[in-house]
Coordinates of C-alpha atoms and ligand atoms in Angstrom, one line a residue:
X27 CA 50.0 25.0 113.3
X28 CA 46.4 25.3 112.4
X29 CA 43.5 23.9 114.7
X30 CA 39.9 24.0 113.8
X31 CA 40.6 27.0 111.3
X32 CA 42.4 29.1 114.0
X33 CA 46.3 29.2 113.1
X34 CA 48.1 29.1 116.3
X35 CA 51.5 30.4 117.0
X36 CA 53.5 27.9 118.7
X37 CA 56.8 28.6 120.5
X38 CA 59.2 26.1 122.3
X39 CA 59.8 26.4 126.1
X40 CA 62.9 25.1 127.7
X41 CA 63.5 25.1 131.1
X42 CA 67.7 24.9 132.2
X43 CA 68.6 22.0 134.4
X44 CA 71.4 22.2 136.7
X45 CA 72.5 25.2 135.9
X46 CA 70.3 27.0 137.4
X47 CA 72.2 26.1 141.0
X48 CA 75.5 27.2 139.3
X49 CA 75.5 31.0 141.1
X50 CA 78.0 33.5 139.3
X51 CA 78.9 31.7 136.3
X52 CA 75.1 30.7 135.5
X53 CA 75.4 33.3 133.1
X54 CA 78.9 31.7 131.5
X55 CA 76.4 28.3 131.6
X56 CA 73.2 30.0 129.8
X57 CA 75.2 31.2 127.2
X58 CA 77.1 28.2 126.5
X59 CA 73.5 26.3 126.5
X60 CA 71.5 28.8 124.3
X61 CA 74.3 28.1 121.8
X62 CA 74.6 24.9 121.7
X63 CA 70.3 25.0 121.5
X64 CA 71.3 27.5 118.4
X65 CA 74.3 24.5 116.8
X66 CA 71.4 22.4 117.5
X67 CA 68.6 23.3 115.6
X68 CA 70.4 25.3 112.9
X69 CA 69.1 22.8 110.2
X70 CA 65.2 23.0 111.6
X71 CA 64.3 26.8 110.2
X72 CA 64.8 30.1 110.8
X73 CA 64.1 31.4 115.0
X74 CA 64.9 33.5 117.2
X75 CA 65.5 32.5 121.2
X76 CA 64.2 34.6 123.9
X77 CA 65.5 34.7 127.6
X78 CA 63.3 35.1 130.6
X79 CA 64.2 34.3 134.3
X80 CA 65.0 30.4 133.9
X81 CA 63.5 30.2 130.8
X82 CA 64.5 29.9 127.3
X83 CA 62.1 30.3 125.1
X84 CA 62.2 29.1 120.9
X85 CA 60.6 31.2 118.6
X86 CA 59.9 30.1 114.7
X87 CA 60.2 32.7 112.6
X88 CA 58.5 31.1 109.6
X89 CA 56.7 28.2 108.7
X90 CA 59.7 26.1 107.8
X91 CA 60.0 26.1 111.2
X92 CA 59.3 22.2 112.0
X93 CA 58.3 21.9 115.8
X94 CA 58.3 18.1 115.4
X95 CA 61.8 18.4 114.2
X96 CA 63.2 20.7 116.8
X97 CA 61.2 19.1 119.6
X98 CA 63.5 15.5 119.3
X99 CA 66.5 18.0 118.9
X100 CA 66.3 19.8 121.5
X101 CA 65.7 16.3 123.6
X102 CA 69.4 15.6 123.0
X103 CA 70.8 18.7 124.1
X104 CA 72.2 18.7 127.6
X105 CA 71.7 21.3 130.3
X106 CA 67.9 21.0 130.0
X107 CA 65.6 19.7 132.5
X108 CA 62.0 19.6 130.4
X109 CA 60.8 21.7 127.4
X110 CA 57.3 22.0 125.6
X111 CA 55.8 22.8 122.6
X112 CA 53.6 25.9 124.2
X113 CA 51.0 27.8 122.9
X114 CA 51.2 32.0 122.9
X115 CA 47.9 33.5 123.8
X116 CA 47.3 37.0 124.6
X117 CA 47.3 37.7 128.2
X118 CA 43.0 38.1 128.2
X119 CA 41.6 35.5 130.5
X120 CA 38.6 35.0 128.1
X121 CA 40.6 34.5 125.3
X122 CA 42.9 32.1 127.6
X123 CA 40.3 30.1 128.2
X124 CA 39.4 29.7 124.1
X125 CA 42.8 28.7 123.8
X126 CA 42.9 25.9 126.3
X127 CA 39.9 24.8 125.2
X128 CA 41.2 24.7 121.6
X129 CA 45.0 23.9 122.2
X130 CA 44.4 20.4 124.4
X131 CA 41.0 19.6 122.8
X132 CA 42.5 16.3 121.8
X133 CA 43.4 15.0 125.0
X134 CA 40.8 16.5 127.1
X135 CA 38.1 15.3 124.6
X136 CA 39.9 11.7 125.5
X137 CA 40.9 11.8 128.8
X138 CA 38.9 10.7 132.1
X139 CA 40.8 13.1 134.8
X140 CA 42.5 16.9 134.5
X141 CA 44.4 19.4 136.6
X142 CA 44.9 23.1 135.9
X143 CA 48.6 24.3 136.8
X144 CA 49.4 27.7 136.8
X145 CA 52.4 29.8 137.0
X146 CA 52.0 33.6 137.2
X147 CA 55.3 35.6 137.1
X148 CA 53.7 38.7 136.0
X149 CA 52.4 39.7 139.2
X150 CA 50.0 42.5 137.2
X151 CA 47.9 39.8 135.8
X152 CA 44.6 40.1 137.4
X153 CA 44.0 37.1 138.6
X154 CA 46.2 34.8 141.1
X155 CA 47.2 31.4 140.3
X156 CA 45.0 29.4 142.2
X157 CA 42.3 31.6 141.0
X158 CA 43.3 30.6 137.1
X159 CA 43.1 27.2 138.2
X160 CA 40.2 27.2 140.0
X161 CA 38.7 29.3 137.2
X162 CA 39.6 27.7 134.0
X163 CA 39.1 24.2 136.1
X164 CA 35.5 25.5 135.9
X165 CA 35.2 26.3 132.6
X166 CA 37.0 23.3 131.2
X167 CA 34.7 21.0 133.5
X168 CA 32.1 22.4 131.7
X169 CA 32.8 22.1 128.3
X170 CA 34.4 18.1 128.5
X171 CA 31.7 16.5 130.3
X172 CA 34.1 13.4 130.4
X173 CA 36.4 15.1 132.8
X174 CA 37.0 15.4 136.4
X175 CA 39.5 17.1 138.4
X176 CA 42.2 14.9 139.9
X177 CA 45.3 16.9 141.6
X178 CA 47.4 13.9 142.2
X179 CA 48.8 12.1 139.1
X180 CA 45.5 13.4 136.3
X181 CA 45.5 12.1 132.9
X182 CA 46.2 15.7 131.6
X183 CA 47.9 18.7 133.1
X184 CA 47.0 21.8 131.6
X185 CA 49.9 24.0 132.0
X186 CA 49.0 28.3 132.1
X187 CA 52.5 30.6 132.7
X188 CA 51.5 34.3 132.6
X189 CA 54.6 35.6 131.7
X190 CA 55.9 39.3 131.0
X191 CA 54.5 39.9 127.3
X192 CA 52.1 36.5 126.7
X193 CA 50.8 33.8 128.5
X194 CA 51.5 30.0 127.6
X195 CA 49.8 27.0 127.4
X196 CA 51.0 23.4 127.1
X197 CA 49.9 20.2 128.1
X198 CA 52.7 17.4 129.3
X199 CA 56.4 18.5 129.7
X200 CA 58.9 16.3 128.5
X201 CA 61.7 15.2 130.2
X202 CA 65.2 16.7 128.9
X203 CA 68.5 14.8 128.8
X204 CA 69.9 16.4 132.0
X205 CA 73.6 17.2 132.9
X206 CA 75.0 20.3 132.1
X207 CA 75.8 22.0 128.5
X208 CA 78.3 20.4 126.4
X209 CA 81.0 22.7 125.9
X210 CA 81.2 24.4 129.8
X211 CA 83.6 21.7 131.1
X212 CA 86.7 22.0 128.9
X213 CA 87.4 19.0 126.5
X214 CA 88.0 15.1 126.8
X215 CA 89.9 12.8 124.0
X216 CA 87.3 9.6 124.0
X217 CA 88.9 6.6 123.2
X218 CA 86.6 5.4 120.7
X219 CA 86.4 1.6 120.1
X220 CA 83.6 -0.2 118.0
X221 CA 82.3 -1.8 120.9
X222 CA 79.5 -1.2 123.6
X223 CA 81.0 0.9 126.3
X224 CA 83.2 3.8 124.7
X225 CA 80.6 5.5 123.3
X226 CA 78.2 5.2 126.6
X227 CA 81.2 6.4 128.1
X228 CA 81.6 9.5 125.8
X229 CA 77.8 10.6 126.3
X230 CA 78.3 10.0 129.9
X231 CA 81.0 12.4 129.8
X232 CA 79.6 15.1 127.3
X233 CA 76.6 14.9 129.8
X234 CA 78.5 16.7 132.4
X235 CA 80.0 19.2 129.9
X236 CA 82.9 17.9 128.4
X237 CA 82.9 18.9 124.4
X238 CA 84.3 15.6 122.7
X239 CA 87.1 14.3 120.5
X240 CA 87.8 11.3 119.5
X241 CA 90.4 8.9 118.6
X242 CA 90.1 5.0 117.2
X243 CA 92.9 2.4 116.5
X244 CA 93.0 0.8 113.2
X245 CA 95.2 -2.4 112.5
X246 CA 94.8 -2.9 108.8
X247 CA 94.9 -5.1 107.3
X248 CA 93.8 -7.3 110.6
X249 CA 90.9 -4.9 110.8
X250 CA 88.8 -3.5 107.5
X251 CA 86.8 -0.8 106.1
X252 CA 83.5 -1.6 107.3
X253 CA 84.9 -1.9 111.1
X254 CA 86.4 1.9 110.7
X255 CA 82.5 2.6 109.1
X256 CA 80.8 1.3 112.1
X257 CA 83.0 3.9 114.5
X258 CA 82.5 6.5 112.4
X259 CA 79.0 5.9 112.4
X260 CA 79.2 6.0 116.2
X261 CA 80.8 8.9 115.5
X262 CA 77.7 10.5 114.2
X263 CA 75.1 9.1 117.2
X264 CA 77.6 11.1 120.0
X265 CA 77.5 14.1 117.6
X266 CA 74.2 14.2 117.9
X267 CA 74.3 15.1 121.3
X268 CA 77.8 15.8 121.5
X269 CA 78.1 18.4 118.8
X270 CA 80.8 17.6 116.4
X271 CA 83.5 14.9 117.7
X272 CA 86.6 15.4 115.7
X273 CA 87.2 11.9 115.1
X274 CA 91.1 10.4 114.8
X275 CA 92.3 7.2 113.5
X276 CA 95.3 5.7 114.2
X277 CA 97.1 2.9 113.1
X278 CA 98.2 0.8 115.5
X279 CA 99.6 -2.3 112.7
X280 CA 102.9 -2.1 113.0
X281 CA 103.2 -0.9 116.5
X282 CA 101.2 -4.1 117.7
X283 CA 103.3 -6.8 115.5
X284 CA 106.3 -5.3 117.4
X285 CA 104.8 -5.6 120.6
X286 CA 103.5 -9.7 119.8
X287 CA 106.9 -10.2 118.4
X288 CA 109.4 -9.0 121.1
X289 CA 107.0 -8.8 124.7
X290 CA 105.8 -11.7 127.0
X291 CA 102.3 -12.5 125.6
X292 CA 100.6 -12.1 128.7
X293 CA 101.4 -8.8 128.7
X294 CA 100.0 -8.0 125.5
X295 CA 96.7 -6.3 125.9
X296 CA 98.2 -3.8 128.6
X297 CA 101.1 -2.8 126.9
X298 CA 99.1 -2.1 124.2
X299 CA 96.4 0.0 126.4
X300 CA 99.3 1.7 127.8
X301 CA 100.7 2.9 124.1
X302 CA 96.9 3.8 123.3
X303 CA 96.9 6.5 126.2
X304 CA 100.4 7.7 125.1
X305 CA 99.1 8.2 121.3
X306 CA 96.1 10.1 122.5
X307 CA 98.4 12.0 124.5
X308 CA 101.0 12.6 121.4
X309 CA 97.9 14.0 119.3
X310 CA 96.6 15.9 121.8
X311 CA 100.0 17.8 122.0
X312 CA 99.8 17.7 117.9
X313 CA 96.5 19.6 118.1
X314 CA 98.1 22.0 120.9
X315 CA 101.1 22.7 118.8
X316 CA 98.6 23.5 115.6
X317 CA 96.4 25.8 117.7
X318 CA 93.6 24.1 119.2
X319 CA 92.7 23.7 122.5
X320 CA 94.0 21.3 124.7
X321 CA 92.1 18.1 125.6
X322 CA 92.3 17.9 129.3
X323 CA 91.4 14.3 129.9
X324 CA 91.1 11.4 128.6
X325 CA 87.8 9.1 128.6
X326 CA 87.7 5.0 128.1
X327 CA 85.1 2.8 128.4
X328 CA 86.6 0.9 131.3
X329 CA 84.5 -0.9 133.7
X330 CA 85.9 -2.4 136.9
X331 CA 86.5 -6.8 136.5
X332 CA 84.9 -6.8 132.9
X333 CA 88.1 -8.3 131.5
X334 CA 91.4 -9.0 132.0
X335 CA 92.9 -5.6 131.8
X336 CA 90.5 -4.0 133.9
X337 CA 91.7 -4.6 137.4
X338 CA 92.8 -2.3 140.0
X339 CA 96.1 -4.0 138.1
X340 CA 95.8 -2.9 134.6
X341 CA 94.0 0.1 135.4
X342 CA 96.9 1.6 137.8
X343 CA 99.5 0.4 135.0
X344 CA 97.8 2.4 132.8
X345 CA 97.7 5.6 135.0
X346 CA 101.5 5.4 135.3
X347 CA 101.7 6.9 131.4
X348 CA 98.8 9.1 131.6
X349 CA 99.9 13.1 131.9
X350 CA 96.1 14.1 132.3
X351 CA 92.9 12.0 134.6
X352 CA 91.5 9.2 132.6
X353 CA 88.4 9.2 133.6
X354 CA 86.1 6.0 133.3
X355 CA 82.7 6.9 134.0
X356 CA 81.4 3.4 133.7
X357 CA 84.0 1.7 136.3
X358 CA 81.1 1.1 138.6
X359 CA 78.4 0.2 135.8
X360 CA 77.5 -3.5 134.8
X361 CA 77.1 -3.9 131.4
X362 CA 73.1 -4.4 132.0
X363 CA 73.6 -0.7 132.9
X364 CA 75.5 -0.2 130.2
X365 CA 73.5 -1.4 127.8
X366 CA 70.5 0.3 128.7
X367 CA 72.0 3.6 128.5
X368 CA 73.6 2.0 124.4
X369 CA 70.1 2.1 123.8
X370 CA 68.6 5.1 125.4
X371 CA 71.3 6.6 123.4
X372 CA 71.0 5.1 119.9
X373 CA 74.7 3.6 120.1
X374 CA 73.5 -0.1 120.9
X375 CA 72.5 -1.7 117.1
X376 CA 75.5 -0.2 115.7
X377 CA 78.1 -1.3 118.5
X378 CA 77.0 -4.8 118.5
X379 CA 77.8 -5.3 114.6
X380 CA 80.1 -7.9 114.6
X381 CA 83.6 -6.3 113.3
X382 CA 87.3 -6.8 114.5
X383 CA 88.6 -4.5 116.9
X384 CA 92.2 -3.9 117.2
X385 CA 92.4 -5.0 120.6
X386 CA 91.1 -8.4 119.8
X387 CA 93.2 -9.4 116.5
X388 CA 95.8 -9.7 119.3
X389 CA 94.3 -9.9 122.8
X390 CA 96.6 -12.9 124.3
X391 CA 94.5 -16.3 125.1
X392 CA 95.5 -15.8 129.2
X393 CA 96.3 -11.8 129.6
X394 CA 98.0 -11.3 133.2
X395 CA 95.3 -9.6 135.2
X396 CA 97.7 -8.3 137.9
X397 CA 100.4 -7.3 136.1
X398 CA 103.0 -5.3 137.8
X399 CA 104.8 -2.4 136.3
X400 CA 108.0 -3.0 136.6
X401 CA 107.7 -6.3 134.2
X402 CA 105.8 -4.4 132.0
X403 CA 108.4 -1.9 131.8
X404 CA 110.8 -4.3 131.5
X405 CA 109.3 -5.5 128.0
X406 CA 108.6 -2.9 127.1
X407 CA 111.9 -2.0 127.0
X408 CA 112.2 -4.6 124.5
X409 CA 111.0 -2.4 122.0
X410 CA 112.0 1.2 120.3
X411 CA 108.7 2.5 121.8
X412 CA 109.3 5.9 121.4
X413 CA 109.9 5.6 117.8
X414 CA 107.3 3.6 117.2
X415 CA 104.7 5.6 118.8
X416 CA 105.8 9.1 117.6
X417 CA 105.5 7.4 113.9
X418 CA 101.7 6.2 114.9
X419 CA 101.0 10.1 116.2
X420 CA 102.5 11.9 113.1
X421 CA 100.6 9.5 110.9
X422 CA 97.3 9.7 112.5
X423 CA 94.2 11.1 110.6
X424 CA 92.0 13.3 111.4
X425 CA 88.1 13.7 110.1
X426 CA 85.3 15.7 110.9
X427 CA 81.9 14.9 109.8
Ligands
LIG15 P1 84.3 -1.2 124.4 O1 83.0 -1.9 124.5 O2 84.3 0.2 124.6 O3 85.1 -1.7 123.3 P2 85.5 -3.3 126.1 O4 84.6 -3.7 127.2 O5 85.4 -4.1 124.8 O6 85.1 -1.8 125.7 P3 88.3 -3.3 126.0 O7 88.3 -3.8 124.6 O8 89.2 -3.9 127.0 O9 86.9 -3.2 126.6 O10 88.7 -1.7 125.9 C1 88.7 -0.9 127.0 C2 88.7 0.5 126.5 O11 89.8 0.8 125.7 C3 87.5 0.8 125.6 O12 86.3 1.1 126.3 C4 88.0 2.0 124.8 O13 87.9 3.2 125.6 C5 89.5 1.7 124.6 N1 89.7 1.0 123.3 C6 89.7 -0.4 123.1 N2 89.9 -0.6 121.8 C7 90.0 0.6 121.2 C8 90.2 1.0 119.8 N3 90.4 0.1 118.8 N4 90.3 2.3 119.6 C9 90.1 3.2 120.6 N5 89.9 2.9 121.8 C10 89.9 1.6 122.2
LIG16 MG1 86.3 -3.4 123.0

């Protein structure tokens, strides 16, 4: 970055979230977060990341590099509580001050009230904290004549860390996205619909560490091409926070036309929910047998009295199939909530494209909302379900973007 004709050296700071409480295995955390800062910004330019107490800091390594770039990357990755773009100034008071001066000269030059916040963790550096703040409060007072000091809530923090090698300087921290890295949780199978909540409940999920994968019913030819486009482009928003999502598609067609034809149609939608959770459970044991790590739960986009099948009902009819938790992080969310997070997230303008789901091609006009198990086991004993399932998990595709 060049300022005035001074050319700057700018580095990234990020400072870890939760992980910092995590004791022993904060090490197991930090690694799994300075990798998944790596996957993230592996397209932005060569760098190089440096550790330092809670710290990590990113370091461009040429001027590829883009800051702006990395800086809405590195918003998305969990396991970080706030990052900056920081200036690197040589630990020399004077030329500190030069750099402050220099670094925040647009804001300051703007702004009506300032603070000077320092952080000293090289305990050699000559001068204390509050003396750098009272100091370079001084000297900045004098050179914006606009400005005053305000300690509570001031139009502009100006940010000093004396740290081991340099000192930094940065003006407002930005908020990260929280949780704890993707990836330090084990793995969750998201069942992926096109609609609002599954992928809220996905991010909600990858937030507190879960690495994702996904699976989507497909009942072609009731459902089409550009229905399947819209997931997959979902598929894509949760990467980009999620990492990759290994995204499976099943068809559900003939499965579902068995189910309308031989079961009580008030039944329909949670026999159908109940087969979904046995399909995700057949691939997930079709990915252990190839190799790949096991999925250990399963994640929907339930919410508690939304619809029909989601009652303490249809919900504990479900469980009865499920070998691993399901786990419905929005069961206590309205969908106000819910779509406020669709947004914050980027998932909302693509989930509320109107396409067909699956579900609805043959949700039943009045589905039961208390059904009871034992009627639902009794049709579906109407069907060859076994068959018919192990046909839709052996047939089931698998992309990656
Ligand atoms: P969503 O907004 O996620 O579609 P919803 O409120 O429409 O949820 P339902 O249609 O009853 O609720 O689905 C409940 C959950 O079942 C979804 O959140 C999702 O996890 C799963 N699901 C529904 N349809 C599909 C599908 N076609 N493929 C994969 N999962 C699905
Ligand atoms: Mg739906």
């Amino acid at each position: 970055m060049v300022k005035g004709n001074v050319k700057m050296k700018e580095v990234i700071l990020v400072k870890e979230g939760e992980i910092f409480l995590k004791g022993l295995n904060k090490k197991n955390f930090e690694t799994i977060l300075v990798n998944n800062i790596k996957k993230s910004l592996k397209e932005v330019g060569p760098f190089k990341i440096l550790k330092q107490q809670s710290t990590i800091t990113i370091v461009p390594e040429s001027e590829e590099f883009s800051l702006d770039l990395a800086v809405k990357k590195i918003a998305k990755v969990f396991g970080i509580a706030s990052f900056e773009r920081a200036l690197v100034v040589e630990k020399d008071f004077e030329k500190i001050k030069a750099a402050s001066k220099k670094y925040l000269k647009d804001e300051l030059e703007t702004k009506k009230s300032f603070k000077v916040f320092a952080k000293r963790s090289d305990k050699n550096f000559f001068l204390s904290s509050p003396s750098i703040c009272a100091k370079l409060g001084e000297f900045l007072l004098d050179e914006f004549k606009n400005l005053h000091v305000e300690l509570n809530n001031p139009d502009v923090v100006v940010n000093v860390e004396v740290r081991d090698t340099y000192a930094y300087i940065y003006g407002k921290a930005e908020k990260g996205a929280g949780g704890v890295p993707v990836n330090s949780a084990g793995e969750g199978m998201l069942l992926l619909s096109g609609g609002i909540d599954s992928p809220v409940a996905g991010w909600m999920m990858a937030k507190r560490g879960l690495r994702l994968k996904a699976i989507h019913f497909i009942s072609p030819p009731y459902t089409g091409e550009r229905a399947l486009k819209k997931v997959e482009d979902l598929v894509l928003i949760l990467k980009e926070w999620a990492g990759i999502v290994p995204f499976f598609i099943a068809n559900t067609t003939k499965l579902q036309e068995e189910i309308k034809k031989n079961c009580p149609q008030d039944l329909l939608t949670i026999i159908l929910r109940r087969c979904m959770i046995k399909i995700a459970l057949g691939v997930i044991e079709r990915e252990q047998e190839k190799g790949y790590k096991k999925s250990g739960a399963l994640i929907t986009g339930e919410s508690l009295s939304q619809v029909a099948s989601q009652t303490l009902g249809g919900i504990s009819c479900t469980n009865f199939v499920s070998s691993v938790p399901i786990l419905r992080p929005l069961i206590g969310m309205d969908k106000e909530e819910i779509v406020s997070i669709a947004r914050k997230i980027g998932s909302y303008e693509t989930s509320i494209l109107p396409y067909e789901d699956c579900c609805s091609i043959f949700s039943p006009k009045h589905p039961k909302t208390n059904p009871k198990l034992f009627e639902i086991e009794k049709a579906e004993g109407n069907l060859n379900l076994k068959e018919l399932i192990d046909s839709v998990v052996e047939e089931t595709v698998l992309k990656i973007f």
